[in-house]
Amino acid sequence: MSFQLNMPPSLVAKKLKEEQGKDDDEPRKQSREEWKKQRELEEMRKAGTAPAMQDEEGKDINPHIPQYIMQAPWYFGAETATLKHQRQQPEKLPEYAPLGVAFKKGVKEGPVAVKFRKGACENCGAMTHKKKDCLERPRKIGAKFTGEKIAPDEYIVPVMKHDYDGKRDTWNGFDPEEHQKKLQEEYREIEEAKRTLKEKSLDESLMTADDGGEKESKGGESDGEDKYYAEEMDMPGQKFETKQRITVRNLRIREDTAKYLYNLDINSAYYDPKTRSMRENPLKNTSKEDITELKFGGDNFVRYSGDAQDMAKRQLFAWEAYERGNDIHLQADPTKLELLHMEFEKRKGEFKKTAKDSILDKYGGQEYLEAPPKQLLLAQTEDYIEYSRTGSVIKGQEKAAIKSRYEEDVYNNNHKSVWGSFWRDGKWGYACCHSYIKESYCTGEAGRKAEEESNLLVIPSGSRATEEPAQAIQQKQKKKSSKKTKRQEKKKKKKNKKESSDSESDDSSTSSSTSSSSSSSSSSDSSSDEEEDEDTRKKRLLKEALEQQKSHDQKISRLLQMDERKRPYNSLVEVRAPTDEEMEAFRLKQRRVDDPMAQFLND
């Protein structure tokens, strides 16, 4: 980044003329070395080895600023490196309402005009507004024509633009003197009301002190009730902060176990981290059935156990009774509340009974209420049960299906079956679309058809299906046919040699018979050779698989003896399906616990 002058063409031409001088020489151009030095200086500034470029105020300019940002436009007229053109220009800054400055509002103090002045409001006669902006009640004949009751002028508040904070400043144009006057008046009124209330209470206390013990006891009861009902009054010196009380209630000792650590199962009780509450029992579906033996049984256990529900009902009854004018309180007088509640329940039962009797007396039907159940009247039920000869239930009262504590029949990604409902060639998948990819989107019948078409190219061989393309199968068949032709050629050569030796020793008749017999024997030998070759190949593969299994077992035993921190990872091991020989070797090397001779296998 380097500073370059950006001037209009007229100034550029003028500067060129000044550089040419009197001899009309061409202006000197920048040499290649100077250009290279300038580029090196820029790189050094970016690397921090050279001091940064400074503007006209002596402030450093970031060397990583692009050229098009640092370059001032031609009409700006910048002759040195600067960034002033990127900042807000002072002439364009709007004039905001200053904070902390109070503007006078309302009516001006002083003498009021007697005559109507030119340009004043035609309705009230004030000079500070026009008729359309007048807030006074429209007069039948304006002040312009009567010249009477001229309204005083108001203070003009300057109209200024507000920024974001100025628009939302509730104290803009605030007059502290006016506010102080208002506060002093309110404080004076409160103090006066307190003084009168205190005098009244002192007079009542003096009057009650002269009365007997009965009035004194009544006064004690009222004082006690005042103490009990102190929560309903705004008591000075006591602040009940609900938020602070909740946070203190939900805090726990650091040595105690956190609620969400009692059961780490995802489907267990929900823990709300905001309020630190777990309402349900986290060990609900575990083996610990007796909730009294648990350290924590959920927050709702305390709410719904013991007399908590009765306590809540009594509190609700007390609130409802207090709204209806009965002076009762749960904490102040629990005995009175209990007696009143018992009386209420008794009257409620009597009222229901009287209402029922009045309806029966009016409309009748008492005999239907006292009738026995239909099962006893008809001596039969509608419950159908089908038994077998042995007495077991075939149909009817079946046992309810045992449900798992895990979520069942939850189908995601538009599937109609769960993962693991389909299996083929050692792979699990979805039965609805035959997809082997877990958490994939269901493709439905189209996916099943595509999977079946891909299986048309699969040819099963042996006990497991090997998926091979058609070209690979054709190549294998060609190899097998070439091997067969080579074997047949070898056998023909052997046969020709034998026939030539037989013709020399025997005559022609015997040679023909021997040739036929030799041909039959050769065919039998060829088939036996093929079987022997197949058997030897299987034996060889099985022997190799046994050696691999033995080395694998030794490696596993060696790894188990190692420290788990030094044990290597197996993330890069090739994963493939085992062959028939490897499965046979695994079965042969597998340790059978129930075999009495299993302990002698290692020996």
mmCIF file with all atom_site columns, C-alpha atoms in Angstrom, residues 150-306:
data_model
loop_
_atom_site.group_PDB
_atom_site.id
_atom_site.type_symbol
_atom_site.label_atom_id
_atom_site.label_alt_id
_atom_site.label_comp_id
_atom_site.label_asym_id
_atom_site.label_entity_id
_atom_site.label_seq_id
_atom_site.pdbx_PDB_ins_code
_atom_site.Cartn_x
_atom_site.Cartn_y
_atom_site.Cartn_z
_atom_site.occupancy
_atom_site.B_iso_or_equiv
_atom_site.pdbx_formal_charge
_atom_site.auth_seq_id
_atom_site.auth_comp_id
_atom_site.auth_asym_id
_atom_site.auth_atom_id
_atom_site.pdbx_PDB_model_num
ATOM 1   C CA . ILE A 1 150 ? -54.938 37.928  24.710 1.00 0.00 ? 150 ILE A CA 1
ATOM 2   C CA . ALA A 1 151 ? -53.178 34.692  25.737 1.00 0.00 ? 151 ALA A CA 1
ATOM 3   C CA . PRO A 1 152 ? -49.544 34.923  26.928 1.00 0.00 ? 152 PRO A CA 1
ATOM 4   C CA . ASP A 1 153 ? -46.737 33.676  24.715 1.00 0.00 ? 153 ASP A CA 1
ATOM 5   C CA . GLU A 1 154 ? -45.048 30.280  25.272 1.00 0.00 ? 154 GLU A CA 1
ATOM 6   C CA . TYR A 1 155 ? -41.427 29.278  25.297 1.00 0.00 ? 155 TYR A CA 1
ATOM 7   C CA . ILE A 1 156 ? -40.356 27.944  21.889 1.00 0.00 ? 156 ILE A CA 1
ATOM 8   C CA . VAL A 1 157 ? -38.560 24.591  22.163 1.00 0.00 ? 157 VAL A CA 1
ATOM 9   C CA . PRO A 1 158 ? -35.889 24.260  19.450 1.00 0.00 ? 158 PRO A CA 1
ATOM 10  C CA . VAL A 1 159 ? -36.610 21.500  16.926 1.00 0.00 ? 159 VAL A CA 1
ATOM 11  C CA . MET A 1 160 ? -33.483 19.342  16.778 1.00 0.00 ? 160 MET A CA 1
ATOM 12  C CA . LYS A 1 161 ? -32.713 15.925  15.318 1.00 0.00 ? 161 LYS A CA 1
ATOM 13  C CA . HIS A 1 162 ? -32.372 13.088  17.765 1.00 0.00 ? 162 HIS A CA 1
ATOM 14  C CA . ASP A 1 163 ? -30.030 10.133  17.519 1.00 0.00 ? 163 ASP A CA 1
ATOM 15  C CA . TYR A 1 164 ? -30.959 6.627   18.697 1.00 0.00 ? 164 TYR A CA 1
ATOM 16  C CA . ASP A 1 165 ? -30.211 7.370   22.363 1.00 0.00 ? 165 ASP A CA 1
ATOM 17  C CA . GLY A 1 166 ? -31.664 10.881  22.234 1.00 0.00 ? 166 GLY A CA 1
ATOM 18  C CA . LYS A 1 167 ? -35.015 9.646   20.902 1.00 0.00 ? 167 LYS A CA 1
ATOM 19  C CA . ARG A 1 168 ? -35.300 7.119   23.727 1.00 0.00 ? 168 ARG A CA 1
ATOM 20  C CA . ASP A 1 169 ? -33.995 9.401   26.500 1.00 0.00 ? 169 ASP A CA 1
ATOM 21  C CA . THR A 1 170 ? -36.818 9.780   29.019 1.00 0.00 ? 170 THR A CA 1
ATOM 22  C CA . TRP A 1 171 ? -34.937 12.581  30.790 1.00 0.00 ? 171 TRP A CA 1
ATOM 23  C CA . ASN A 1 172 ? -34.489 14.761  27.680 1.00 0.00 ? 172 ASN A CA 1
ATOM 24  C CA . GLY A 1 173 ? -35.474 18.325  28.486 1.00 0.00 ? 173 GLY A CA 1
ATOM 25  C CA . PHE A 1 174 ? -35.780 17.448  32.168 1.00 0.00 ? 174 PHE A CA 1
ATOM 26  C CA . ASP A 1 175 ? -35.918 20.322  34.632 1.00 0.00 ? 175 ASP A CA 1
ATOM 27  C CA . PRO A 1 176 ? -34.429 19.181  37.958 1.00 0.00 ? 176 PRO A CA 1
ATOM 28  C CA . GLU A 1 177 ? -35.800 22.191  39.849 1.00 0.00 ? 177 GLU A CA 1
ATOM 29  C CA . GLU A 1 178 ? -39.371 21.375  38.894 1.00 0.00 ? 178 GLU A CA 1
ATOM 30  C CA . HIS A 1 179 ? -38.874 17.747  39.811 1.00 0.00 ? 179 HIS A CA 1
ATOM 31  C CA . GLN A 1 180 ? -37.363 18.708  43.157 1.00 0.00 ? 180 GLN A CA 1
ATOM 32  C CA . LYS A 1 181 ? -40.410 20.838  43.953 1.00 0.00 ? 181 LYS A CA 1
ATOM 33  C CA . LYS A 1 182 ? -42.703 17.918  43.149 1.00 0.00 ? 182 LYS A CA 1
ATOM 34  C CA . LEU A 1 183 ? -40.690 15.533  45.331 1.00 0.00 ? 183 LEU A CA 1
ATOM 35  C CA . GLN A 1 184 ? -40.716 17.948  48.246 1.00 0.00 ? 184 GLN A CA 1
ATOM 36  C CA . GLU A 1 185 ? -44.494 18.326  48.027 1.00 0.00 ? 185 GLU A CA 1
ATOM 37  C CA . GLU A 1 186 ? -45.020 14.521  47.937 1.00 0.00 ? 186 GLU A CA 1
ATOM 38  C CA . TYR A 1 187 ? -42.619 14.004  50.845 1.00 0.00 ? 187 TYR A CA 1
ATOM 39  C CA . ARG A 1 188 ? -44.387 16.689  52.872 1.00 0.00 ? 188 ARG A CA 1
ATOM 40  C CA . GLU A 1 189 ? -47.779 15.077  52.257 1.00 0.00 ? 189 GLU A CA 1
ATOM 41  C CA . ILE A 1 190 ? -46.478 11.604  53.265 1.00 0.00 ? 190 ILE A CA 1
ATOM 42  C CA . GLU A 1 191 ? -44.881 12.926  56.448 1.00 0.00 ? 191 GLU A CA 1
ATOM 43  C CA . GLU A 1 192 ? -48.069 14.725  57.383 1.00 0.00 ? 192 GLU A CA 1
ATOM 44  C CA . ALA A 1 193 ? -50.153 11.566  56.824 1.00 0.00 ? 193 ALA A CA 1
ATOM 45  C CA . LYS A 1 194 ? -47.720 9.529   58.973 1.00 0.00 ? 194 LYS A CA 1
ATOM 46  C CA . ARG A 1 195 ? -47.878 12.087  61.770 1.00 0.00 ? 195 ARG A CA 1
ATOM 47  C CA . THR A 1 196 ? -51.688 12.079  61.834 1.00 0.00 ? 196 THR A CA 1
ATOM 48  C CA . LEU A 1 197 ? -51.774 8.252   61.773 1.00 0.00 ? 197 LEU A CA 1
ATOM 49  C CA . LYS A 1 198 ? -49.307 8.056   64.658 1.00 0.00 ? 198 LYS A CA 1
ATOM 50  C CA . GLU A 1 199 ? -51.322 10.533  66.716 1.00 0.00 ? 199 GLU A CA 1
ATOM 51  C CA . LYS A 1 200 ? -54.482 8.523   66.073 1.00 0.00 ? 200 LYS A CA 1
ATOM 52  C CA . SER A 1 201 ? -52.823 5.238   67.136 1.00 0.00 ? 201 SER A CA 1
ATOM 53  C CA . LEU A 1 202 ? -51.465 6.875   70.325 1.00 0.00 ? 202 LEU A CA 1
ATOM 54  C CA . ASP A 1 203 ? -54.903 8.171   71.218 1.00 0.00 ? 203 ASP A CA 1
ATOM 55  C CA . GLU A 1 204 ? -56.426 4.698   70.709 1.00 0.00 ? 204 GLU A CA 1
ATOM 56  C CA . SER A 1 205 ? -53.714 3.047   72.817 1.00 0.00 ? 205 SER A CA 1
ATOM 57  C CA . LEU A 1 206 ? -54.314 5.514   75.664 1.00 0.00 ? 206 LEU A CA 1
ATOM 58  C CA . MET A 1 207 ? -58.055 4.865   75.518 1.00 0.00 ? 207 MET A CA 1
ATOM 59  C CA . THR A 1 208 ? -57.591 1.070   75.554 1.00 0.00 ? 208 THR A CA 1
ATOM 60  C CA . ALA A 1 209 ? -55.145 1.260   78.468 1.00 0.00 ? 209 ALA A CA 1
ATOM 61  C CA . ASP A 1 210 ? -57.942 2.608   80.710 1.00 0.00 ? 210 ASP A CA 1
ATOM 62  C CA . ASP A 1 211 ? -60.296 -0.319  79.868 1.00 0.00 ? 211 ASP A CA 1
ATOM 63  C CA . GLY A 1 212 ? -60.412 -3.780  81.565 1.00 0.00 ? 212 GLY A CA 1
ATOM 64  C CA . GLY A 1 213 ? -58.502 -7.005  80.884 1.00 0.00 ? 213 GLY A CA 1
ATOM 65  C CA . GLU A 1 214 ? -61.057 -8.211  78.317 1.00 0.00 ? 214 GLU A CA 1
ATOM 66  C CA . LYS A 1 215 ? -60.336 -5.303  76.006 1.00 0.00 ? 215 LYS A CA 1
ATOM 67  C CA . GLU A 1 216 ? -56.625 -5.724  76.682 1.00 0.00 ? 216 GLU A CA 1
ATOM 68  C CA . SER A 1 217 ? -56.749 -9.370  75.580 1.00 0.00 ? 217 SER A CA 1
ATOM 69  C CA . LYS A 1 218 ? -58.694 -8.398  72.481 1.00 0.00 ? 218 LYS A CA 1
ATOM 70  C CA . GLY A 1 219 ? -56.057 -5.844  71.678 1.00 0.00 ? 219 GLY A CA 1
ATOM 71  C CA . GLY A 1 220 ? -53.374 -8.541  72.116 1.00 0.00 ? 220 GLY A CA 1
ATOM 72  C CA . GLU A 1 221 ? -55.205 -10.785 69.685 1.00 0.00 ? 221 GLU A CA 1
ATOM 73  C CA . SER A 1 222 ? -55.436 -7.998  67.119 1.00 0.00 ? 222 SER A CA 1
ATOM 74  C CA . ASP A 1 223 ? -51.734 -7.249  67.558 1.00 0.00 ? 223 ASP A CA 1
ATOM 75  C CA . GLY A 1 224 ? -50.993 -10.952 67.032 1.00 0.00 ? 224 GLY A CA 1
ATOM 76  C CA . GLU A 1 225 ? -53.112 -11.072 63.927 1.00 0.00 ? 225 GLU A CA 1
ATOM 77  C CA . ASP A 1 226 ? -51.266 -7.992  62.670 1.00 0.00 ? 226 ASP A CA 1
ATOM 78  C CA . LYS A 1 227 ? -48.025 -9.887  63.104 1.00 0.00 ? 227 LYS A CA 1
ATOM 79  C CA . TYR A 1 228 ? -49.387 -12.936 61.317 1.00 0.00 ? 228 TYR A CA 1
ATOM 80  C CA . TYR A 1 229 ? -50.788 -10.883 58.468 1.00 0.00 ? 229 TYR A CA 1
ATOM 81  C CA . ALA A 1 230 ? -47.602 -8.839  58.112 1.00 0.00 ? 230 ALA A CA 1
ATOM 82  C CA . GLU A 1 231 ? -46.912 -10.546 54.787 1.00 0.00 ? 231 GLU A CA 1
ATOM 83  C CA . GLU A 1 232 ? -49.856 -8.674  53.251 1.00 0.00 ? 232 GLU A CA 1
ATOM 84  C CA . MET A 1 233 ? -48.479 -5.253  54.256 1.00 0.00 ? 233 MET A CA 1
ATOM 85  C CA . ASP A 1 234 ? -45.543 -3.322  52.891 1.00 0.00 ? 234 ASP A CA 1
ATOM 86  C CA . MET A 1 235 ? -43.408 -3.490  56.025 1.00 0.00 ? 235 MET A CA 1
ATOM 87  C CA . PRO A 1 236 ? -40.517 -1.002  56.237 1.00 0.00 ? 236 PRO A CA 1
ATOM 88  C CA . GLY A 1 237 ? -37.075 -2.510  56.700 1.00 0.00 ? 237 GLY A CA 1
ATOM 89  C CA . GLN A 1 238 ? -38.031 -5.911  55.259 1.00 0.00 ? 238 GLN A CA 1
ATOM 90  C CA . LYS A 1 239 ? -37.610 -6.733  51.593 1.00 0.00 ? 239 LYS A CA 1
ATOM 91  C CA . PHE A 1 240 ? -38.939 -10.030 50.221 1.00 0.00 ? 240 PHE A CA 1
ATOM 92  C CA . GLU A 1 241 ? -37.198 -10.605 46.922 1.00 0.00 ? 241 GLU A CA 1
ATOM 93  C CA . THR A 1 242 ? -38.773 -13.556 45.192 1.00 0.00 ? 242 THR A CA 1
ATOM 94  C CA . LYS A 1 243 ? -35.952 -14.108 42.705 1.00 0.00 ? 243 LYS A CA 1
ATOM 95  C CA . GLN A 1 244 ? -33.288 -14.152 45.378 1.00 0.00 ? 244 GLN A CA 1
ATOM 96  C CA . ARG A 1 245 ? -35.343 -16.551 47.511 1.00 0.00 ? 245 ARG A CA 1
ATOM 97  C CA . ILE A 1 246 ? -35.773 -18.976 44.593 1.00 0.00 ? 246 ILE A CA 1
ATOM 98  C CA . THR A 1 247 ? -32.056 -19.044 43.787 1.00 0.00 ? 247 THR A CA 1
ATOM 99  C CA . VAL A 1 248 ? -31.188 -19.681 47.419 1.00 0.00 ? 248 VAL A CA 1
ATOM 100 C CA . ARG A 1 249 ? -33.752 -22.486 47.616 1.00 0.00 ? 249 ARG A CA 1
ATOM 101 C CA . ASN A 1 250 ? -32.426 -24.268 44.530 1.00 0.00 ? 250 ASN A CA 1
ATOM 102 C CA . LEU A 1 251 ? -28.760 -24.054 45.481 1.00 0.00 ? 251 LEU A CA 1
ATOM 103 C CA . ARG A 1 252 ? -27.174 -27.298 46.654 1.00 0.00 ? 252 ARG A CA 1
ATOM 104 C CA . ILE A 1 253 ? -24.137 -28.229 48.704 1.00 0.00 ? 253 ILE A CA 1
ATOM 105 C CA . ARG A 1 254 ? -21.124 -29.096 46.554 1.00 0.00 ? 254 ARG A CA 1
ATOM 106 C CA . GLU A 1 255 ? -20.776 -32.495 48.239 1.00 0.00 ? 255 GLU A CA 1
ATOM 107 C CA . ASP A 1 256 ? -24.323 -33.505 47.255 1.00 0.00 ? 256 ASP A CA 1
ATOM 108 C CA . THR A 1 257 ? -24.944 -35.396 44.033 1.00 0.00 ? 257 THR A CA 1
ATOM 109 C CA . ALA A 1 258 ? -26.491 -33.346 41.240 1.00 0.00 ? 258 ALA A CA 1
ATOM 110 C CA . LYS A 1 259 ? -30.008 -34.373 40.211 1.00 0.00 ? 259 LYS A CA 1
ATOM 111 C CA . TYR A 1 260 ? -29.087 -35.160 36.621 1.00 0.00 ? 260 TYR A CA 1
ATOM 112 C CA . LEU A 1 261 ? -26.386 -37.631 37.741 1.00 0.00 ? 261 LEU A CA 1
ATOM 113 C CA . TYR A 1 262 ? -28.730 -40.096 39.467 1.00 0.00 ? 262 TYR A CA 1
ATOM 114 C CA . ASN A 1 263 ? -29.717 -41.664 36.144 1.00 0.00 ? 263 ASN A CA 1
ATOM 115 C CA . LEU A 1 264 ? -27.762 -40.976 32.945 1.00 0.00 ? 264 LEU A CA 1
ATOM 116 C CA . ASP A 1 265 ? -30.388 -42.547 30.675 1.00 0.00 ? 265 ASP A CA 1
ATOM 117 C CA . ILE A 1 266 ? -31.677 -40.153 27.989 1.00 0.00 ? 266 ILE A CA 1
ATOM 118 C CA . ASN A 1 267 ? -35.284 -41.317 28.458 1.00 0.00 ? 267 ASN A CA 1
ATOM 119 C CA . SER A 1 268 ? -35.240 -40.771 32.223 1.00 0.00 ? 268 SER A CA 1
ATOM 120 C CA . ALA A 1 269 ? -36.750 -37.794 34.059 1.00 0.00 ? 269 ALA A CA 1
ATOM 121 C CA . TYR A 1 270 ? -36.311 -34.336 32.485 1.00 0.00 ? 270 TYR A CA 1
ATOM 122 C CA . TYR A 1 271 ? -33.923 -31.920 34.202 1.00 0.00 ? 271 TYR A CA 1
ATOM 123 C CA . ASP A 1 272 ? -34.523 -28.192 33.750 1.00 0.00 ? 272 ASP A CA 1
ATOM 124 C CA . PRO A 1 273 ? -31.123 -26.451 34.027 1.00 0.00 ? 273 PRO A CA 1
ATOM 125 C CA . LYS A 1 274 ? -32.656 -22.987 34.302 1.00 0.00 ? 274 LYS A CA 1
ATOM 126 C CA . THR A 1 275 ? -34.579 -23.667 37.521 1.00 0.00 ? 275 THR A CA 1
ATOM 127 C CA . ARG A 1 276 ? -32.399 -26.668 38.586 1.00 0.00 ? 276 ARG A CA 1
ATOM 128 C CA . SER A 1 277 ? -35.514 -28.791 39.018 1.00 0.00 ? 277 SER A CA 1
ATOM 129 C CA . MET A 1 278 ? -36.277 -32.426 38.175 1.00 0.00 ? 278 MET A CA 1
ATOM 130 C CA . ARG A 1 279 ? -39.958 -33.010 38.877 1.00 0.00 ? 279 ARG A CA 1
ATOM 131 C CA . GLU A 1 280 ? -40.231 -36.723 38.050 1.00 0.00 ? 280 GLU A CA 1
ATOM 132 C CA . ASN A 1 281 ? -38.416 -39.594 39.713 1.00 0.00 ? 281 ASN A CA 1
ATOM 133 C CA . PRO A 1 282 ? -35.162 -40.342 37.801 1.00 0.00 ? 282 PRO A CA 1
ATOM 134 C CA . LEU A 1 283 ? -35.120 -43.948 39.119 1.00 0.00 ? 283 LEU A CA 1
ATOM 135 C CA . LYS A 1 284 ? -38.758 -44.676 38.260 1.00 0.00 ? 284 LYS A CA 1
ATOM 136 C CA . ASN A 1 285 ? -38.195 -47.674 35.955 1.00 0.00 ? 285 ASN A CA 1
ATOM 137 C CA . THR A 1 286 ? -35.179 -49.128 37.757 1.00 0.00 ? 286 THR A CA 1
ATOM 138 C CA . SER A 1 287 ? -34.933 -52.022 40.206 1.00 0.00 ? 287 SER A CA 1
ATOM 139 C CA . LYS A 1 288 ? -35.228 -49.681 43.193 1.00 0.00 ? 288 LYS A CA 1
ATOM 140 C CA . GLU A 1 289 ? -38.983 -49.821 43.712 1.00 0.00 ? 289 GLU A CA 1
ATOM 141 C CA . ASP A 1 290 ? -39.250 -48.521 47.277 1.00 0.00 ? 290 ASP A CA 1
ATOM 142 C CA . ILE A 1 291 ? -39.092 -44.757 46.891 1.00 0.00 ? 291 ILE A CA 1
ATOM 143 C CA . THR A 1 292 ? -38.484 -44.227 50.610 1.00 0.00 ? 292 THR A CA 1
ATOM 144 C CA . GLU A 1 293 ? -35.047 -45.869 50.300 1.00 0.00 ? 293 GLU A CA 1
ATOM 145 C CA . LEU A 1 294 ? -33.940 -43.540 47.495 1.00 0.00 ? 294 LEU A CA 1
ATOM 146 C CA . LYS A 1 295 ? -31.749 -40.513 48.104 1.00 0.00 ? 295 LYS A CA 1
ATOM 147 C CA . PHE A 1 296 ? -33.768 -38.476 45.607 1.00 0.00 ? 296 PHE A CA 1
ATOM 148 C CA . GLY A 1 297 ? -37.217 -39.292 44.227 1.00 0.00 ? 297 GLY A CA 1
ATOM 149 C CA . GLY A 1 298 ? -37.988 -36.136 42.241 1.00 0.00 ? 298 GLY A CA 1
ATOM 150 C CA . ASP A 1 299 ? -39.234 -32.701 43.259 1.00 0.00 ? 299 ASP A CA 1
ATOM 151 C CA . ASN A 1 300 ? -42.882 -33.742 42.915 1.00 0.00 ? 300 ASN A CA 1
ATOM 152 C CA . PHE A 1 301 ? -42.397 -36.489 45.503 1.00 0.00 ? 301 PHE A CA 1
ATOM 153 C CA . VAL A 1 302 ? -42.320 -33.871 48.247 1.00 0.00 ? 302 VAL A CA 1
ATOM 154 C CA . ARG A 1 303 ? -45.336 -32.074 46.781 1.00 0.00 ? 303 ARG A CA 1
ATOM 155 C CA . TYR A 1 304 ? -47.565 -35.142 46.482 1.00 0.00 ? 304 TYR A CA 1
ATOM 156 C CA . SER A 1 305 ? -46.464 -37.174 49.522 1.00 0.00 ? 305 SER A CA 1
ATOM 157 C CA . GLY A 1 306 ? -47.710 -36.984 53.102 1.00 0.00 ? 306 GLY A CA 1
#
